[in-house]
Backbone as CSV, one residue per row, in Angstrom:
resi,resn,N_x,N_y,N_z,CA_x,CA_y,CA_z,C_x,C_y,C_z
1,MET,-19.216,20.334,12.334,-20.255,19.946,11.524,-19.440,20.019,10.062
2,ASN,-19.300,19.002,9.223,-19.214,19.011,7.927,-20.336,19.513,7.355
3,ASN,-20.007,19.772,5.621,-20.807,20.671,5.106,-22.246,19.722,4.783
4,LEU,-22.073,18.175,4.804,-23.053,17.392,4.571,-24.022,17.395,5.790
5,GLU,-23.503,17.396,6.951,-24.305,17.507,8.067,-25.041,18.687,7.964
6,HIS,-24.608,19.566,7.881,-25.223,20.866,7.401,-26.240,20.733,6.938
7,VAL,-26.093,20.289,5.600,-27.337,20.267,4.248,-28.260,19.821,5.067
8,VAL,-28.028,18.367,5.576,-29.000,17.222,6.668,-29.843,18.409,7.506
9,SER,-29.051,19.055,8.281,-29.763,19.789,9.431,-31.027,20.855,8.824
10,ARG,-30.164,21.722,7.656,-30.867,22.455,7.198,-32.126,21.969,6.539
11,ALA,-32.103,20.951,6.221,-33.158,20.141,5.020,-34.396,19.725,6.360
12,GLU,-33.770,19.363,7.264,-34.647,18.697,8.170,-35.592,19.835,8.668
13,GLY,-35.167,20.878,8.846,-35.724,22.376,9.338,-36.673,23.326,8.606
14,SER,-36.382,22.747,7.175,-37.490,23.287,6.417,-38.263,22.724,5.404
15,ALA,-38.787,23.220,3.847,-39.927,22.769,3.621,-38.991,21.295,2.765
16,PHE,-37.817,21.301,2.749,-37.349,19.904,1.875,-36.980,18.918,2.714
17,LYS,-37.815,18.574,3.605,-38.072,17.434,4.471,-37.932,16.138,3.477
18,ARG,-38.665,16.052,2.227,-38.415,15.004,1.289,-36.988,14.553,1.067
19,SER,-36.247,15.478,0.874,-34.804,15.101,0.349,-34.135,14.895,1.356
20,ALA,-33.981,14.928,2.674,-33.335,14.916,3.894,-32.857,13.140,3.958
21,PRO,-33.875,11.875,3.682,-34.011,10.577,3.575,-33.009,10.594,2.102
22,VAL,-32.948,10.710,1.221,-31.827,10.960,0.355,-30.554,11.387,0.641
23,ILE,-30.582,12.351,1.000,-29.224,12.721,1.723,-29.002,11.773,2.402
24,ARG,-29.413,11.587,3.750,-29.061,10.307,4.417,-28.664,8.802,3.915
25,LEU,-29.557,8.503,3.102,-29.442,7.437,2.235,-27.992,7.423,1.554
26,ARG,-27.655,8.593,0.985,-26.776,8.761,0.052,-25.287,8.762,1.094
27,VAL,-25.265,9.368,2.288,-24.069,8.881,3.008,-23.920,7.855,4.012
28,PHE,-25.221,6.927,4.047,-25.031,5.764,4.193,-24.116,4.620,3.538
29,THR,-24.930,5.164,2.132,-24.067,4.424,1.014,-22.408,4.500,0.908
30,GLU,-22.362,5.827,1.115,-20.692,6.277,0.779,-19.676,5.664,1.813
31,GLU,-20.411,5.683,3.565,-20.032,5.347,4.502,-19.405,3.990,4.374
32,ARG,-20.607,3.099,3.669,-20.630,1.143,3.499,-19.695,1.335,2.068
33,SER,-19.634,2.058,1.233,-18.949,1.913,-0.118,-17.402,2.343,0.609
34,THR,-17.007,3.084,1.473,-15.707,3.419,2.174,-15.335,2.237,3.037
35,ALA,-15.865,1.603,3.923,-15.864,0.538,4.664,-15.555,-0.649,3.828
36,LYS,-16.200,-0.949,2.370,-16.027,-1.874,1.490,-14.629,-1.925,1.036
37,GLN,-14.167,-0.542,0.730,-13.171,-0.122,0.064,-11.924,-0.332,1.320
38,SER,-12.137,0.227,2.215,-11.168,-0.094,3.366,-10.509,-1.545,3.452
39,ALA,-11.607,-2.623,3.721,-11.721,-3.977,3.905,-10.728,-4.331,2.877
40,ILE,-10.955,-3.981,1.702,-10.123,-4.630,0.160,-9.032,-4.173,0.475
41,VAL,-8.715,-2.872,0.951,-7.212,-2.462,1.136,-6.399,-2.994,2.053
42,SER,-7.032,-3.315,3.327,-6.615,-4.029,4.457,-6.451,-5.497,4.044
43,SER,-6.757,-6.148,3.007,-6.503,-7.518,2.491,-5.402,-7.198,1.886
44,MET,-5.362,-6.230,0.979,-4.196,-6.166,-0.001,-2.807,-6.530,0.877
45,LEU,-2.992,-4.962,2.176,-1.911,-4.782,2.771,-1.409,-6.293,3.491
46,GLU,-2.243,-6.970,3.883,-2.054,-8.102,4.915,-1.303,-9.248,3.942
47,LEU,-1.983,-9.277,2.240,-0.649,-9.852,1.223,0.225,-9.340,0.938
48,VAL,0.387,-8.174,0.966,2.010,-7.451,1.028,2.608,-7.889,1.658
49,HIS,2.267,-8.108,3.161,2.933,-8.134,4.638,3.410,-9.637,4.759
50,ASN,2.390,-10.203,3.544,2.975,-11.940,4.162,3.777,-12.463,3.142
51,HIS,3.523,-11.869,1.904,4.152,-12.430,0.496,5.196,-11.127,-0.250
52,TYR,5.347,-10.336,0.857,6.330,-9.478,-0.092,7.809,-9.962,-0.615
53,ALA,8.174,-10.925,-0.133,9.516,-11.732,-0.840,9.136,-12.429,-1.766
54,ASP,8.219,-12.677,-2.485,7.589,-13.058,-3.539,7.978,-12.245,-4.996
55,ALA,9.113,-12.389,-5.641,9.457,-11.518,-6.793,8.049,-11.340,-7.854
56,ASP,6.956,-12.275,-8.235,6.130,-12.332,-8.697,4.897,-11.651,-8.153
57,LEU,5.055,-11.228,-6.772,3.665,-10.204,-6.268,3.303,-9.311,-7.089
58,SER,2.246,-8.839,-7.541,1.914,-7.349,-8.127,0.326,-7.156,-8.211
59,LEU,0.413,-5.919,-8.309,-1.313,-5.782,-8.291,-2.054,-6.501,-9.317
60,ASN,-1.719,-7.419,-10.123,-2.383,-7.990,-10.983,-2.273,-9.253,-10.647
61,THR,-1.209,-9.732,-9.667,-1.211,-11.363,-9.102,-2.019,-10.878,-8.166
62,VAL,-2.293,-10.044,-7.138,-3.110,-9.579,-6.212,-4.475,-9.723,-6.370
63,ALA,-4.896,-9.122,-8.068,-6.218,-9.000,-8.109,-6.742,-10.138,-8.760
64,ARG,-6.080,-10.743,-9.402,-6.866,-12.325,-10.364,-6.462,-13.292,-9.500
65,GLN,-5.432,-13.795,-9.159,-5.215,-14.723,-8.422,-5.370,-15.065,-6.736
66,MET,-5.427,-13.812,-6.076,-5.871,-13.825,-4.844,-7.319,-13.307,-4.678
67,LEU,-7.433,-11.954,-4.812,-8.694,-11.443,-4.425,-9.697,-11.320,-5.428
68,TYR,-9.406,-12.381,-6.732,-10.608,-11.993,-7.739,-11.396,-11.071,-8.390
69,MET,-10.213,-9.873,-8.409,-10.983,-8.771,-8.710,-10.238,-7.968,-10.026
70,ASN,-11.108,-6.926,-10.267,-10.249,-5.831,-11.569,-9.275,-5.225,-11.076
71,PRO,-8.250,-5.639,-11.696,-7.097,-4.700,-11.026,-6.918,-3.349,-11.029
72,ASP,-7.325,-3.071,-12.146,-7.403,-1.162,-12.286,-8.296,-0.778,-10.871
73,TYR,-9.759,-1.239,-10.727,-10.386,-1.093,-9.571,-9.376,-0.989,-8.560
74,LEU,-8.838,-2.111,-8.237,-7.908,-2.207,-6.903,-7.165,-1.014,-6.853
75,GLY,-6.399,-1.110,-8.177,-5.465,0.123,-8.068,-5.978,1.356,-7.740
76,LYS,-7.254,1.844,-8.011,-7.501,3.144,-7.542,-7.895,3.268,-6.236
77,VAL,-8.626,2.197,-5.825,-9.038,1.917,-4.330,-7.921,2.036,-3.467
78,PHE,-6.704,1.389,-3.990,-5.714,1.296,-2.951,-4.869,2.719,-2.869
79,LYS,-4.672,3.375,-4.103,-4.082,4.591,-3.763,-4.909,5.716,-3.135
80,LYS,-6.359,5.686,-3.515,-7.209,6.530,-2.694,-6.903,6.644,-1.166
81,ASP,-6.822,5.292,-0.890,-6.676,4.830,1.082,-5.584,4.872,1.512
82,THR,-4.164,4.568,0.548,-2.808,4.953,1.031,-2.091,6.256,0.683
83,GLY,-2.469,6.567,-0.646,-1.618,7.895,-1.082,-0.564,7.188,-1.955
84,LEU,-0.376,5.970,-2.222,0.671,5.488,-2.882,-0.214,4.049,-3.676
85,ASN,0.588,4.111,-5.080,0.029,3.231,-5.917,0.814,1.778,-5.374
86,PHE,-0.021,0.829,-5.970,0.306,-0.438,-5.253,2.042,-0.944,-5.579
87,SER,2.406,-0.704,-6.436,4.101,-1.063,-6.647,4.962,0.105,-5.978
88,GLN,4.444,1.392,-5.759,5.127,2.056,-4.671,4.984,1.718,-3.347
89,TYR,3.980,1.218,-2.662,3.820,0.578,-1.256,4.653,-0.533,-1.287
90,LEU,4.551,-1.552,-2.337,5.343,-2.578,-2.149,6.528,-2.580,-2.475
91,ASN,7.290,-1.708,-3.018,8.634,-1.437,-3.241,8.999,-0.843,-1.582
92,GLN,8.270,-0.033,-1.101,8.665,0.869,-0.061,8.538,-0.022,0.817
93,TYR,7.810,-1.419,1.466,7.669,-1.995,2.657,8.692,-3.148,2.067
94,ARG,8.997,-3.344,1.043,10.214,-4.295,0.885,11.703,-3.366,0.943
95,ILE,12.037,-2.510,0.745,13.134,-1.848,1.582,12.954,-1.670,2.884
96,ARG,12.048,-1.247,3.369,11.910,-0.980,4.878,12.262,-2.545,5.595
97,GLN,12.047,-3.516,4.935,12.251,-5.110,5.449,13.644,-5.394,5.386
98,ALA,14.349,-4.783,4.175,15.647,-4.691,4.116,16.539,-4.132,5.108
99,CYS,16.352,-3.162,5.147,16.875,-1.814,6.129,16.756,-2.626,7.617
100,SER,15.407,-3.085,7.984,15.337,-3.727,9.512,16.281,-5.112,9.445
101,TYR,16.692,-5.601,7.918,17.323,-7.033,8.039,18.913,-6.620,8.510
102,ILE,19.259,-5.255,7.720,20.703,-4.768,7.535,21.151,-4.377,9.211
103,HIS,20.230,-4.064,10.038,20.122,-3.434,11.255,20.492,-4.544,12.391
104,GLN,19.365,-5.594,11.754,19.520,-6.774,12.915,20.393,-7.533,12.571
105,GLU,20.892,-8.247,11.408,21.576,-9.197,10.981,23.021,-9.057,10.649
106,ASP,23.786,-9.829,10.172,25.112,-9.983,10.066,25.794,-8.975,8.925
107,ASP,26.865,-8.598,9.217,26.985,-7.492,7.951,27.386,-8.004,6.651
108,ASP,27.913,-9.067,6.657,28.507,-9.971,5.577,27.430,-10.010,4.444
109,VAL,26.299,-9.881,4.396,25.356,-10.469,3.579,25.436,-9.456,2.264
110,LYS,25.417,-10.343,0.970,25.949,-9.425,-0.330,24.382,-8.985,-0.513
111,ILE,24.399,-7.694,-1.686,23.410,-7.087,-2.169,22.515,-7.717,-3.122
112,PHE,22.976,-8.965,-3.875,22.465,-9.602,-4.634,21.385,-10.702,-3.706
113,GLU,21.855,-11.183,-2.462,21.355,-11.975,-1.911,19.954,-11.149,-0.981
114,LEU,20.242,-9.628,-0.841,18.862,-8.971,-0.154,18.112,-8.662,-1.505
115,ALA,18.311,-8.504,-2.158,17.437,-8.422,-3.866,16.853,-9.513,-3.941
116,GLU,17.222,-10.733,-3.506,16.775,-12.469,-3.736,15.909,-12.072,-2.399
117,TRP,15.960,-12.264,-1.361,15.416,-12.247,-0.127,14.345,-11.211,0.011
118,PHE,14.648,-10.378,-0.330,13.278,-9.420,-0.207,12.362,-8.936,-1.489
119,GLY,12.266,-10.037,-2.415,11.127,-9.699,-3.436,11.628,-9.097,-4.845
120,PHE,13.042,-9.104,-4.937,13.450,-8.481,-6.618,13.960,-9.440,-7.285
121,GLY,13.725,-10.523,-7.049,14.414,-11.759,-7.755,16.103,-11.817,-7.555
122,GLY,16.432,-11.873,-8.888,18.088,-11.536,-9.031,18.548,-10.432,-9.458
123,ASN,17.641,-9.707,-9.658,17.931,-7.954,-10.049,18.375,-7.157,-9.165
124,SER,19.675,-7.072,-8.467,20.327,-6.952,-7.564,20.293,-4.981,-8.191
125,GLN,20.472,-4.780,-9.418,20.569,-3.314,-10.011,19.365,-2.855,-9.635
126,TYR,18.100,-3.405,-10.024,16.866,-2.852,-9.467,16.784,-2.621,-8.267
127,PHE,17.260,-3.809,-7.486,16.738,-3.686,-5.793,17.711,-2.362,-5.422
128,SER,19.275,-2.510,-5.967,20.096,-1.076,-5.519,18.813,0.371,-6.083
129,GLN,18.544,0.509,-7.151,17.943,1.704,-7.900,16.958,2.131,-6.729
130,VAL,16.074,1.045,-6.375,14.624,1.208,-5.959,15.258,1.595,-3.904
131,PHE,16.334,0.955,-3.604,16.435,1.130,-2.417,17.144,2.799,-2.062
132,LYS,17.985,3.050,-2.999,18.321,4.697,-3.141,17.210,5.389,-3.105
133,ARG,16.308,5.358,-4.088,15.189,6.234,-4.389,14.256,6.221,-2.750
134,TRP,14.450,5.231,-2.070,13.556,5.055,-0.954,14.365,5.649,0.351
135,THR,15.965,5.374,0.339,16.361,5.831,1.574,17.733,6.923,1.415
136,GLY,17.737,7.129,0.086,18.634,8.207,-0.395,20.287,7.811,-0.463
137,MET,20.727,6.333,-0.163,21.689,6.084,-0.464,21.837,4.458,-0.904
138,THR,22.791,4.048,-1.281,22.945,2.886,-1.745,22.976,1.711,-0.697
139,PRO,22.696,0.615,-1.133,22.590,-0.436,0.142,23.904,-0.956,0.803
140,SER,25.074,-0.789,0.024,26.341,-0.476,0.436,26.594,0.165,1.488
141,HIS,26.337,1.716,0.835,26.541,2.632,2.077,25.748,2.547,3.189
142,TYR,24.301,2.135,2.972,23.591,1.729,4.072,24.123,1.048,4.941
143,LYS,24.573,-0.223,4.288,25.534,-1.299,5.355,26.321,-0.953,6.063
144,LYS,27.421,0.114,5.369,28.458,0.521,6.317,27.600,1.644,7.492
145,ARG,26.789,2.506,6.885,26.333,3.238,8.042,25.756,2.599,9.019
146,ALA,25.182,1.468,9.008,24.685,0.837,9.845,25.491,0.052,10.920
147,ARG,26.607,-0.187,10.657,27.526,-1.056,11.386,27.727,-0.012,12.826
């Protein structure tokens, strides 16, 4: 029994019966709010998974052009549910997709091609920095180890 359930059960068995419905209403409202937030985050994750190769994908793009919501609010909800901010999650997902590609496809792929294909535009240097941050090695070193 969590603390809130304990408070409700104590309220039901005491002279504070009038406050129990208020507590239940608060729990119901919090559950509805959490479900709504989870639905929003699910939509955001789906957008990332479907559009990660788009170099213009960002929290602002998702918020304003796709979900028509406030970017600050979306950022807070996303971080609360996932533990990562939106750009961290997006970069992590892009790098995982790039790693998967390196393992499954040809060895002759160039770093600038990977950067372009996985949402970093033509910025191979930034792609390499992010890749190293998430994997602990450069894309070139990762490619050699994948062989």
